[in-house]
Short mmCIF file of C-alpha atoms and ligand atoms in Angstrom, two decimals:
data_model
loop_
_atom_site.label_atom_id
_atom_site.label_comp_id
_atom_site.label_asym_id
_atom_site.label_seq_id
_atom_site.Cartn_x
_atom_site.Cartn_y
_atom_site.Cartn_z
CA MET A 1 26.11 30.56 4.63
CA LYS A 2 23.82 33.07 2.56
CA ASN A 3 23.36 36.31 4.30
CA ALA A 4 19.87 37.55 4.49
CA SER A 5 19.36 39.64 1.29
CA GLN A 6 20.74 36.65 -0.84
CA ARG A 7 17.94 34.47 0.47
CA THR A 8 15.26 34.04 -2.03
CA TRP A 9 12.76 35.79 0.31
CA GLY A 10 15.44 38.01 2.14
CA GLY A 11 14.32 41.47 0.63
CA ARG A 12 12.52 42.83 3.64
CA PHE A 13 14.94 41.41 6.44
CA SER A 14 17.81 42.78 7.95
CA ALA A 15 19.44 39.44 9.22
CA GLY A 16 19.09 36.02 8.48
CA PRO A 17 17.48 33.35 10.56
CA ALA A 18 19.24 32.07 13.68
CA GLU A 19 21.26 28.90 13.16
CA ALA A 20 18.68 26.92 14.95
CA VAL A 21 15.93 28.22 13.19
CA LYS A 22 17.80 27.45 9.92
CA GLN A 23 18.32 23.67 11.04
CA PHE A 24 14.66 23.46 12.51
CA SER A 25 12.91 24.76 9.37
CA GLU A 26 14.96 23.15 6.41
CA SER A 27 13.29 20.45 4.36
CA ILE A 28 15.98 19.67 1.94
CA SER A 29 17.07 16.80 3.89
CA PHE A 30 13.94 15.13 2.92
CA ASP A 31 12.21 16.79 0.26
CA HIS A 32 15.37 16.52 -2.20
CA ARG A 33 13.16 13.50 -3.14
CA LEU A 34 10.74 15.80 -4.81
CA TRP A 35 13.38 16.81 -7.56
CA ARG A 36 11.99 15.05 -10.55
CA GLN A 37 8.60 16.36 -9.92
CA ASP A 38 9.92 19.75 -9.11
CA ILE A 39 11.95 20.07 -12.27
CA ALA A 40 8.98 18.81 -14.42
CA GLY A 41 6.69 21.04 -12.79
CA SER A 42 9.13 24.05 -13.40
CA ILE A 43 9.45 23.04 -17.19
CA ALA A 44 5.96 23.12 -17.75
CA HIS A 45 5.57 26.38 -15.73
CA ALA A 46 8.31 27.94 -18.00
CA GLN A 47 6.30 26.83 -21.23
CA GLY A 48 3.27 28.33 -19.54
CA LEU A 49 4.98 31.56 -19.01
CA VAL A 50 5.83 31.64 -22.64
CA LYS A 51 2.14 31.27 -23.72
CA ALA A 52 1.37 34.02 -21.16
CA GLY A 53 3.78 36.37 -22.78
CA ILE A 54 5.90 36.77 -19.86
CA LEU A 55 9.04 34.70 -21.08
CA THR A 56 10.47 34.71 -24.54
CA LYS A 57 11.04 31.46 -26.18
CA VAL A 58 14.67 32.04 -25.84
CA GLU A 59 14.35 32.69 -22.11
CA ALA A 60 12.24 29.67 -21.53
CA GLY A 61 14.61 27.53 -23.52
CA LYS A 62 17.68 28.63 -21.39
CA ILE A 63 15.56 27.61 -18.27
CA VAL A 64 14.56 24.11 -19.50
CA SER A 65 17.94 23.41 -20.63
CA GLY A 66 19.29 24.66 -17.17
CA LEU A 67 16.81 22.56 -15.50
CA ARG A 68 17.73 19.30 -17.67
CA ALA A 69 21.24 19.97 -16.73
CA ILE A 70 20.63 20.05 -13.00
CA ALA A 71 18.29 16.81 -13.33
CA LYS A 72 21.38 15.19 -15.04
CA GLN A 73 23.71 16.46 -11.98
CA ILE A 74 21.16 15.21 -9.48
CA GLU A 75 20.79 11.90 -11.09
CA ALA A 76 24.55 11.32 -10.97
CA GLY A 77 24.77 12.22 -7.49
CA LYS A 78 26.71 15.27 -8.06
CA PHE A 79 24.38 17.91 -6.97
CA GLN A 80 25.13 19.82 -3.89
CA TRP A 81 22.15 20.26 -1.85
CA ASP A 82 22.53 23.49 0.37
CA PRO A 83 20.34 23.41 3.55
CA ALA A 84 20.77 27.22 3.75
CA LEU A 85 18.30 27.25 0.76
CA GLU A 86 15.51 25.45 2.88
CA ASP A 87 14.22 23.30 0.48
CA VAL A 88 14.27 21.42 -2.95
CA HIS A 89 12.45 24.34 -4.67
CA MET A 90 14.96 27.00 -3.81
CA ASN A 91 17.99 24.70 -4.16
CA ILE A 92 16.96 24.11 -7.94
CA GLU A 93 15.77 27.71 -8.57
CA ALA A 94 19.36 28.75 -7.10
CA ALA A 95 21.20 26.40 -9.14
CA LEU A 96 19.60 27.92 -12.26
CA GLY A 97 21.42 31.01 -11.54
CA PRO A 98 20.55 34.31 -13.25
CA VAL A 99 18.47 32.49 -16.08
CA GLY A 100 16.12 31.57 -13.27
CA LYS A 101 15.17 34.71 -12.13
CA LYS A 102 12.20 34.95 -14.22
CA LEU A 103 10.88 31.60 -13.38
CA HIS A 104 9.08 31.99 -10.18
CA THR A 105 6.87 34.62 -11.95
CA ALA A 106 3.19 34.15 -10.99
CA ARG A 107 4.07 31.34 -8.85
CA SER A 108 4.60 30.51 -5.27
CA ARG A 109 6.10 27.59 -3.34
CA ASN A 110 2.75 26.88 -2.03
CA ASP A 111 1.21 25.96 -5.44
CA GLN A 112 4.61 24.49 -6.43
CA VAL A 113 4.89 22.10 -3.52
CA ALA A 114 1.09 21.18 -4.05
CA THR A 115 2.06 20.33 -7.57
CA ASP A 116 5.27 18.55 -6.87
CA LEU A 117 3.73 16.38 -4.30
CA ARG A 118 0.58 15.61 -6.29
CA LEU A 119 3.25 14.42 -8.90
CA TRP A 120 5.09 12.42 -6.41
CA VAL A 121 2.09 10.68 -5.13
CA ARG A 122 0.99 9.89 -8.69
CA ASP A 123 4.48 8.31 -9.53
CA GLN A 124 4.61 6.45 -6.33
CA SER A 125 1.23 5.01 -6.87
CA VAL A 126 2.51 3.46 -9.92
CA GLU A 127 5.30 1.99 -7.98
CA MET A 128 2.89 0.40 -5.45
CA LEU A 129 0.52 -0.95 -8.11
CA LEU A 130 3.32 -2.57 -9.71
CA ALA A 131 4.83 -4.10 -6.32
CA ILE A 132 1.12 -5.13 -5.39
CA ARG A 133 0.73 -6.93 -8.59
CA LEU A 134 4.07 -8.68 -8.10
CA LEU A 135 2.88 -9.95 -4.80
CA MET A 136 -0.55 -10.95 -6.07
CA GLN A 137 1.25 -13.16 -8.73
CA SER A 138 3.44 -14.78 -6.23
CA VAL A 139 0.43 -15.51 -4.14
CA VAL A 140 -1.50 -16.71 -6.96
CA ASN A 141 1.48 -19.05 -7.99
CA LEU A 142 1.64 -20.45 -4.34
CA ALA A 143 -2.10 -21.30 -4.65
CA GLU A 144 -1.59 -23.02 -8.15
CA ALA A 145 1.47 -25.06 -6.76
CA ASN A 146 -0.74 -26.21 -3.96
CA GLN A 147 -4.03 -26.54 -5.72
CA ASP A 148 -4.99 -29.94 -4.14
CA VAL A 149 -3.96 -29.16 -0.46
CA VAL A 150 -6.62 -29.05 2.12
CA VAL A 151 -6.42 -27.13 5.20
CA PRO A 152 -9.03 -26.37 8.06
CA GLY A 153 -10.38 -22.85 7.52
CA TYR A 154 -10.51 -21.07 10.99
CA THR A 155 -12.87 -18.68 12.58
CA HIS A 156 -12.04 -17.46 16.17
CA LEU A 157 -8.82 -19.43 15.44
CA GLN A 158 -10.98 -22.35 16.02
CA ARG A 159 -11.21 -25.11 13.36
CA ALA A 160 -14.43 -24.44 11.31
CA GLN A 161 -14.69 -25.86 7.91
CA PRO A 162 -12.14 -27.42 5.39
CA VAL A 163 -10.94 -25.33 2.61
CA LEU A 164 -8.38 -25.92 -0.08
CA VAL A 165 -5.39 -23.75 1.18
CA ALA A 166 -5.55 -22.04 -2.39
CA HIS A 167 -8.99 -20.69 -1.39
CA HIS A 168 -7.48 -19.19 1.65
CA LEU A 169 -4.47 -17.61 -0.38
CA LEU A 170 -6.95 -16.27 -2.81
CA ALA A 171 -8.81 -14.47 -0.18
CA TYR A 172 -5.52 -12.32 0.00
CA VAL A 173 -5.40 -11.77 -3.58
CA GLU A 174 -9.03 -10.39 -3.45
CA ALA A 175 -7.86 -7.90 -0.72
CA LEU A 176 -4.82 -6.64 -2.68
CA GLY A 177 -6.84 -6.26 -5.75
CA ARG A 178 -8.97 -3.81 -3.66
CA ASP A 179 -5.80 -2.13 -2.44
CA MET A 180 -4.89 -1.71 -6.22
CA ASP A 181 -8.10 0.27 -6.55
CA ARG A 182 -7.20 2.51 -3.94
CA PHE A 183 -3.81 3.23 -5.12
CA GLY A 184 -5.49 3.71 -8.52
CA LEU A 185 -7.50 6.38 -7.39
CA ALA A 186 -4.16 8.54 -6.92
CA LEU A 187 -3.49 8.28 -10.61
CA SER A 188 -3.55 11.23 -12.89
CA GLU A 189 -7.24 10.89 -14.15
CA GLY A 190 -8.38 11.73 -10.72
CA MET A 191 -5.97 14.74 -10.19
CA GLU A 192 -6.36 18.32 -10.86
CA SER A 193 -3.30 20.70 -11.19
CA PRO A 194 -2.96 23.16 -8.42
CA LEU A 195 -0.26 25.14 -10.52
CA GLY A 196 -1.33 28.75 -11.01
CA SER A 197 -2.89 29.17 -7.71
CA GLY A 198 -0.12 31.12 -6.56
CA ALA A 199 0.39 31.63 -2.60
CA ILE A 200 -3.20 31.87 -2.14
CA ALA A 201 -4.94 33.98 -4.61
CA GLY A 202 -3.41 33.14 -8.09
CA SER A 203 -1.88 36.08 -9.79
CA THR A 204 -2.42 39.11 -11.58
CA LEU A 205 -0.73 37.78 -14.50
CA THR A 206 -2.98 35.22 -16.18
CA LEU A 207 -1.48 31.77 -16.85
CA PRO A 208 -2.70 29.09 -19.21
CA ARG A 209 -3.45 26.79 -16.41
CA GLU A 210 -4.97 24.17 -18.50
CA PHE A 211 -1.86 23.91 -20.94
CA VAL A 212 0.24 23.58 -17.81
CA ALA A 213 -1.98 21.03 -16.54
CA GLN A 214 -2.10 19.14 -19.73
CA GLU A 215 1.93 19.07 -19.93
CA LEU A 216 2.06 17.58 -16.45
CA GLY A 217 -0.48 14.75 -17.19
CA PHE A 218 -3.07 16.06 -14.78
CA GLY A 219 -6.07 14.20 -16.18
CA ALA A 220 -8.68 16.01 -14.38
CA GLY A 221 -7.85 19.58 -15.40
CA VAL A 222 -7.20 22.23 -12.99
CA THR A 223 -8.34 23.15 -9.49
CA GLN A 224 -11.18 25.38 -9.22
CA ASN A 225 -10.43 27.15 -5.97
CA SER A 226 -6.96 28.74 -5.41
CA MET A 227 -7.30 28.65 -1.71
CA ASP A 228 -8.21 25.00 -1.59
CA ALA A 229 -5.54 24.12 -4.05
CA VAL A 230 -2.63 25.22 -1.74
CA SER A 231 -4.09 23.93 1.40
CA ASP A 232 -5.53 20.32 0.31
CA ARG A 233 -3.56 17.40 1.26
CA ASP A 234 -6.32 15.08 0.76
CA PHE A 235 -4.12 13.29 -1.93
CA VAL A 236 -1.54 12.69 0.64
CA LEU A 237 -4.16 11.11 2.97
CA ASP A 238 -5.56 9.10 0.51
CA PHE A 239 -2.27 7.57 -0.35
CA LEU A 240 -1.42 7.00 3.42
CA TYR A 241 -4.83 5.54 3.78
CA ALA A 242 -4.25 3.00 0.80
CA ALA A 243 -0.81 2.26 2.35
CA ALA A 244 -2.29 1.60 5.83
CA VAL A 245 -5.11 -0.63 4.49
CA THR A 246 -2.62 -2.71 2.35
CA GLY A 247 -0.36 -2.78 5.36
CA MET A 248 -3.18 -4.36 7.21
CA HIS A 249 -3.78 -6.89 4.75
CA LEU A 250 -0.10 -7.69 4.59
CA SER A 251 0.07 -7.96 8.33
CA ARG A 252 -2.78 -10.44 8.41
CA LEU A 253 -1.15 -12.44 5.64
CA ALA A 254 2.05 -12.42 7.70
CA GLU A 255 0.26 -13.61 10.71
CA ASP A 256 -1.30 -16.54 9.04
CA PHE A 257 2.30 -17.72 8.01
CA ILE A 258 3.63 -17.18 11.32
CA LEU A 259 0.91 -19.37 12.74
CA TRP A 260 1.27 -21.96 10.00
CA SER A 261 5.29 -22.03 10.03
CA SER A 262 5.01 -22.93 13.89
CA THR A 263 5.45 -26.45 15.14
CA GLU A 264 2.02 -26.66 16.41
CA PHE A 265 0.47 -26.10 12.97
CA GLY A 266 3.58 -27.14 10.62
CA PHE A 267 1.52 -26.37 7.57
CA VAL A 268 4.60 -24.47 5.88
CA ARG A 269 8.11 -24.29 5.74
CA ILE A 270 9.42 -20.89 5.11
CA GLY A 271 12.64 -20.79 3.07
CA ASP A 272 15.80 -20.59 5.03
CA ALA A 273 16.73 -17.36 3.20
CA TYR A 274 13.68 -15.73 4.41
CA THR A 275 13.90 -16.70 8.14
CA THR A 276 16.57 -16.12 10.79
CA GLY A 277 18.12 -17.94 13.61
CA SER A 278 18.48 -17.24 17.33
CA SER A 279 21.59 -16.18 18.96
CA LEU A 280 21.08 -18.29 21.75
CA MET A 281 18.78 -21.30 20.84
CA PRO A 282 20.21 -23.30 18.15
CA GLN A 283 17.12 -24.92 16.96
CA LYS A 284 15.45 -21.86 16.21
CA LYS A 285 14.15 -20.87 12.72
CA ASN A 286 12.11 -17.69 12.97
CA PRO A 287 9.77 -15.77 10.61
CA ASP A 288 11.12 -12.51 11.31
CA VAL A 289 10.29 -11.12 7.87
CA CYS A 290 6.49 -11.83 8.55
CA GLU A 291 7.02 -10.32 11.92
CA LEU A 292 8.59 -7.26 10.54
CA VAL A 293 5.90 -6.90 7.89
CA ARG A 294 3.18 -7.17 10.86
CA GLY A 295 5.21 -4.63 12.82
CA LYS A 296 5.75 -2.17 10.26
CA THR A 297 2.20 -1.91 9.78
CA GLY A 298 1.96 0.23 13.08
CA ARG A 299 4.14 2.65 11.18
CA LEU A 300 1.96 2.93 8.13
CA TYR A 301 -1.12 3.57 10.50
CA GLY A 302 0.95 6.11 12.79
CA ASN A 303 1.94 8.10 9.43
CA LEU A 304 -1.86 8.48 8.61
CA VAL A 305 -2.77 9.59 11.96
CA SER A 306 0.15 11.99 12.06
CA VAL A 307 -0.92 13.64 8.75
CA LEU A 308 -4.36 13.76 9.72
CA THR A 309 -3.58 15.22 13.08
CA MET A 310 -1.24 17.83 11.60
CA LEU A 311 -3.95 18.96 9.24
CA LYS A 312 -7.00 19.22 11.65
CA GLY A 313 -6.14 22.58 13.28
CA LEU A 314 -4.80 24.52 10.25
CA PRO A 315 -6.64 27.70 9.20
CA MET A 316 -6.97 28.27 5.54
CA THR A 317 -4.57 28.17 3.70
CA TYR A 318 -0.91 27.20 3.53
CA ASN A 319 0.73 26.96 6.91
CA ARG A 320 4.35 25.63 7.39
CA ASP A 321 2.98 22.83 9.48
CA MET A 322 2.32 21.23 6.12
CA GLN A 323 5.81 20.63 5.44
CA GLU A 324 5.34 17.82 7.81
CA ASP A 325 3.47 16.05 5.49
CA LYS A 326 6.54 14.59 3.36
CA GLU A 327 8.38 12.45 5.96
CA PRO A 328 5.24 10.39 6.73
CA LEU A 329 4.26 10.10 3.16
CA PHE A 330 7.97 9.13 2.10
CA ASP A 331 8.23 6.60 4.93
CA SER A 332 5.03 5.06 4.09
CA ALA A 333 5.70 4.66 0.39
CA ASP A 334 9.16 3.23 1.30
CA THR A 335 8.02 0.88 4.23
CA LEU A 336 4.91 -0.68 2.00
CA LEU A 337 7.24 -1.07 -0.91
CA ALA A 338 9.79 -2.91 0.93
CA SER A 339 7.13 -5.16 2.76
CA LEU A 340 5.58 -5.87 -0.55
CA GLN A 341 8.80 -6.99 -2.19
CA VAL A 342 10.17 -8.90 0.55
CA LEU A 343 6.91 -10.87 1.08
CA ALA A 344 6.73 -11.60 -2.60
CA GLY A 345 10.11 -13.35 -2.20
CA MET A 346 9.23 -15.05 0.82
CA LEU A 347 6.27 -16.73 -0.66
CA GLY A 348 8.21 -17.93 -3.64
CA ASP A 349 10.48 -19.73 -1.19
CA THR A 350 7.55 -21.32 0.94
CA LYS A 351 6.55 -24.79 0.74
CA PHE A 352 3.23 -26.51 2.14
CA ASN A 353 3.61 -29.55 4.21
CA LYS A 354 0.79 -31.55 2.39
CA VAL A 355 1.04 -34.19 4.96
CA ARG A 356 0.26 -31.81 8.03
CA CYS A 357 -2.19 -29.93 6.32
CA GLU A 358 -4.38 -32.96 5.41
CA ALA A 359 -3.90 -34.47 8.73
CA ALA A 360 -5.44 -31.46 10.44
CA ALA A 361 -8.26 -31.23 7.70
CA ALA A 362 -9.02 -34.88 8.25
CA ASP A 363 -10.67 -33.88 11.63
CA PRO A 364 -14.39 -35.06 10.98
CA MET A 365 -15.51 -32.46 13.36
CA LEU A 366 -14.95 -29.93 10.40
CA LEU A 367 -17.89 -31.29 8.64
CA ALA A 368 -20.35 -31.23 11.43
CA THR A 369 -22.23 -28.53 9.46
CA ASP A 370 -22.36 -30.87 6.47
CA LEU A 371 -24.09 -33.40 8.70
CA ALA A 372 -26.54 -30.85 9.58
CA ASP A 373 -27.09 -29.96 5.93
CA PHE A 374 -27.66 -33.86 5.34
CA LEU A 375 -30.34 -33.85 7.84
CA VAL A 376 -31.87 -30.78 6.31
CA SER A 377 -31.89 -32.75 2.84
CA GLN A 378 -33.86 -35.21 4.80
CA GLY A 379 -36.47 -33.06 5.63
CA MET A 380 -35.45 -31.83 9.26
CA PRO A 381 -35.51 -28.01 9.73
CA PHE A 382 -32.04 -26.51 10.03
CA ARG A 383 -32.35 -25.47 13.79
CA GLU A 384 -33.43 -28.89 14.84
CA ALA A 385 -30.62 -30.51 12.63
CA HIS A 386 -28.08 -28.05 14.31
CA HIS A 387 -29.32 -29.08 17.79
CA ALA A 388 -29.21 -32.87 16.73
CA VAL A 389 -25.51 -32.54 15.44
CA GLY A 390 -24.46 -30.71 18.50
CA ALA A 391 -25.91 -33.38 20.54
CA LEU A 392 -23.91 -35.80 18.88
CA VAL A 393 -20.69 -33.86 19.01
CA ALA A 394 -21.04 -33.80 22.95
CA GLU A 395 -21.51 -37.54 22.61
CA VAL A 396 -18.20 -37.70 20.70
CA GLU A 397 -16.43 -35.78 23.32
CA LYS A 398 -17.93 -37.88 26.07
CA THR A 399 -17.45 -41.46 24.68
CA GLY A 400 -14.62 -40.92 22.07
CA THR A 401 -16.43 -42.45 19.18
CA PRO A 402 -15.64 -40.64 15.90
CA LEU A 403 -18.42 -38.47 14.62
CA PRO A 404 -18.90 -40.61 11.23
CA LYS A 405 -19.43 -43.63 13.02
CA LEU A 406 -22.02 -42.11 15.46
CA ALA A 407 -23.79 -40.18 12.59
CA ALA A 408 -23.94 -43.58 10.57
CA GLN A 409 -25.47 -45.42 13.58
CA LYS A 410 -28.18 -42.79 14.21
CA TYR A 411 -28.90 -41.71 10.79
CA GLY A 412 -27.78 -44.42 8.41
CA ALA A 413 -24.85 -45.18 6.08
CA ALA A 414 -25.63 -42.06 3.86
CA ALA A 415 -24.96 -39.95 6.70
CA GLY A 416 -21.49 -41.43 7.12
CA LYS A 417 -20.73 -40.52 3.60
CA VAL A 418 -20.87 -36.95 4.29
CA PHE A 419 -17.59 -37.23 5.92
CA ASP A 420 -15.72 -37.88 2.71
CA LEU A 421 -13.52 -34.82 2.62
CA ARG A 422 -13.23 -34.63 -1.38
CA ARG A 423 -17.03 -34.97 -1.78
CA ALA A 424 -17.70 -32.31 0.89
CA LEU A 425 -15.41 -29.75 -0.92
CA ALA A 426 -16.79 -30.50 -4.26
CA ALA A 427 -20.15 -29.94 -2.87
CA ARG A 428 -19.31 -26.45 -2.06
CA GLN A 429 -20.42 -25.10 -5.58
CA ALA A 430 -21.86 -21.67 -5.03
CA THR A 431 -20.00 -18.56 -6.34
CA GLY A 432 -17.28 -17.68 -4.04
CA ALA A 433 -17.29 -21.01 -2.20
CA PRO A 434 -14.10 -23.25 -2.30
CA ALA A 435 -15.11 -26.41 -4.52
CA PRO A 436 -11.82 -27.25 -6.50
CA ARG A 437 -13.50 -26.49 -9.84
CA ASN A 438 -14.30 -22.91 -8.44
CA VAL A 439 -10.84 -22.49 -6.93
CA ALA A 440 -9.29 -23.66 -10.38
CA ALA A 441 -11.25 -21.10 -12.17
CA GLN A 442 -10.31 -18.33 -9.85
CA ILE A 443 -6.74 -19.10 -10.34
CA ALA A 444 -7.25 -18.97 -13.99
CA ARG A 445 -9.01 -15.63 -13.58
CA TRP A 446 -6.32 -14.08 -11.58
CA LYS A 447 -3.59 -15.21 -13.64
CA LYS A 448 -5.24 -13.81 -16.60
CA LEU A 449 -6.09 -10.36 -14.90
CA LEU A 450 -2.36 -10.08 -13.54
CA ARG A 451 -0.54 -10.79 -16.71
N1 LIG B 1 9.30 23.41 2.02
C1 LIG B 1 7.83 23.88 2.15
C2 LIG B 1 6.83 22.68 2.37
O1 LIG B 1 7.40 21.71 2.24
C3 LIG B 1 7.65 24.41 0.82
C4 LIG B 1 6.49 25.63 0.76
C5 LIG B 1 6.93 26.82 1.57
N2 LIG B 1 6.10 27.81 1.61
C6 LIG B 1 6.22 28.93 2.39
N3 LIG B 1 5.20 29.72 2.22
N4 LIG B 1 7.23 28.82 3.41
O2 LIG B 1 5.87 23.10 2.71
#
């Protein structure tokens, strides 16, 4: 265990922190995950110090090769993280040994952690984008494989109107496309480098901040206010929000597959590899993957609310509370990534039961609106047509006579033809509507976009 004066900040202390405080305040157990970004940030900072005339090229060279050696050790799992050194920043600096003594010049852990975390969010956003794209591809593939399958579309979970199941699936692809946009915002084009903001007020030693920002790939240059730079965690919230919304979409998709795989619907069969059994009921085949995806969405929301709440009462600028931003951030990234991957796998192992889908979609009630549209085409105002068809539906319920038959009796053979399902679908031609031609074009569009 390090004594007080050996600690990085130990100069003014006569005794080290209590054991309980060390355990309570350490973050190395989770922020070691920032090591790549921390090392990248330190290499860029060392180069900046050369430009500022604070380090010689030789000194910087030693630091950089030291940092690269540490990276190799960490990568190989051979690096010993020391909780007495609090966090990833101090662990890496300490491992540099004497050559590292000048590295922390004109830098604070406050701008360091702000930098590391931005880089981490940027890297993870790329991971999310790739995983979302894979899931989208898997949804599009499922849509393409079932291009001619018709199902009832639902509102209020009551049968509403017929759609191609591909249209239903592509609705999720649209939503996931917006999720990609949200994660895309976190990429470097939108990020400014906080490095050089110091603890709160920069430094009397002037750093080439723009140069360092460029080295680190911050596309938007440098932050313009040192106090904001060290206290801003909006980018964490942006990521957590993007993750929460994506999780909500996955949860809704999961819910559809839970319903569809029930005996009551019977629209899909999820592959055995993506379902589980019951320890008691031998007949059971449960959609646990979907349920876990739905359930884990709660964590994604919780993580967002947790960080929002942690930040809301903080005075300018850095407060140690902010160390609490990391675990929710890491958890959301891990949780979402796992959900995206497992769902992509599950959809690749899911089959639609065409017979069951078509039987449900054959319900003529689904085309009651089409009958009203037909009456409109004969000159009846829509409100009257709606009422007239409503009366026919009531008669169907009373007499049991099928709607097409009643419609033909009352409004002629042409009214009966309205109930031809394929014709009804083909008639839905407006942009965004599920005519098979439109749906095929959308599948082609997405396949091209996702390539
Ligand atoms: N581990 C700290 C965090 O994650 C690093 C910054 C520490 N700064 C400080 N002034 N104690 O927030």
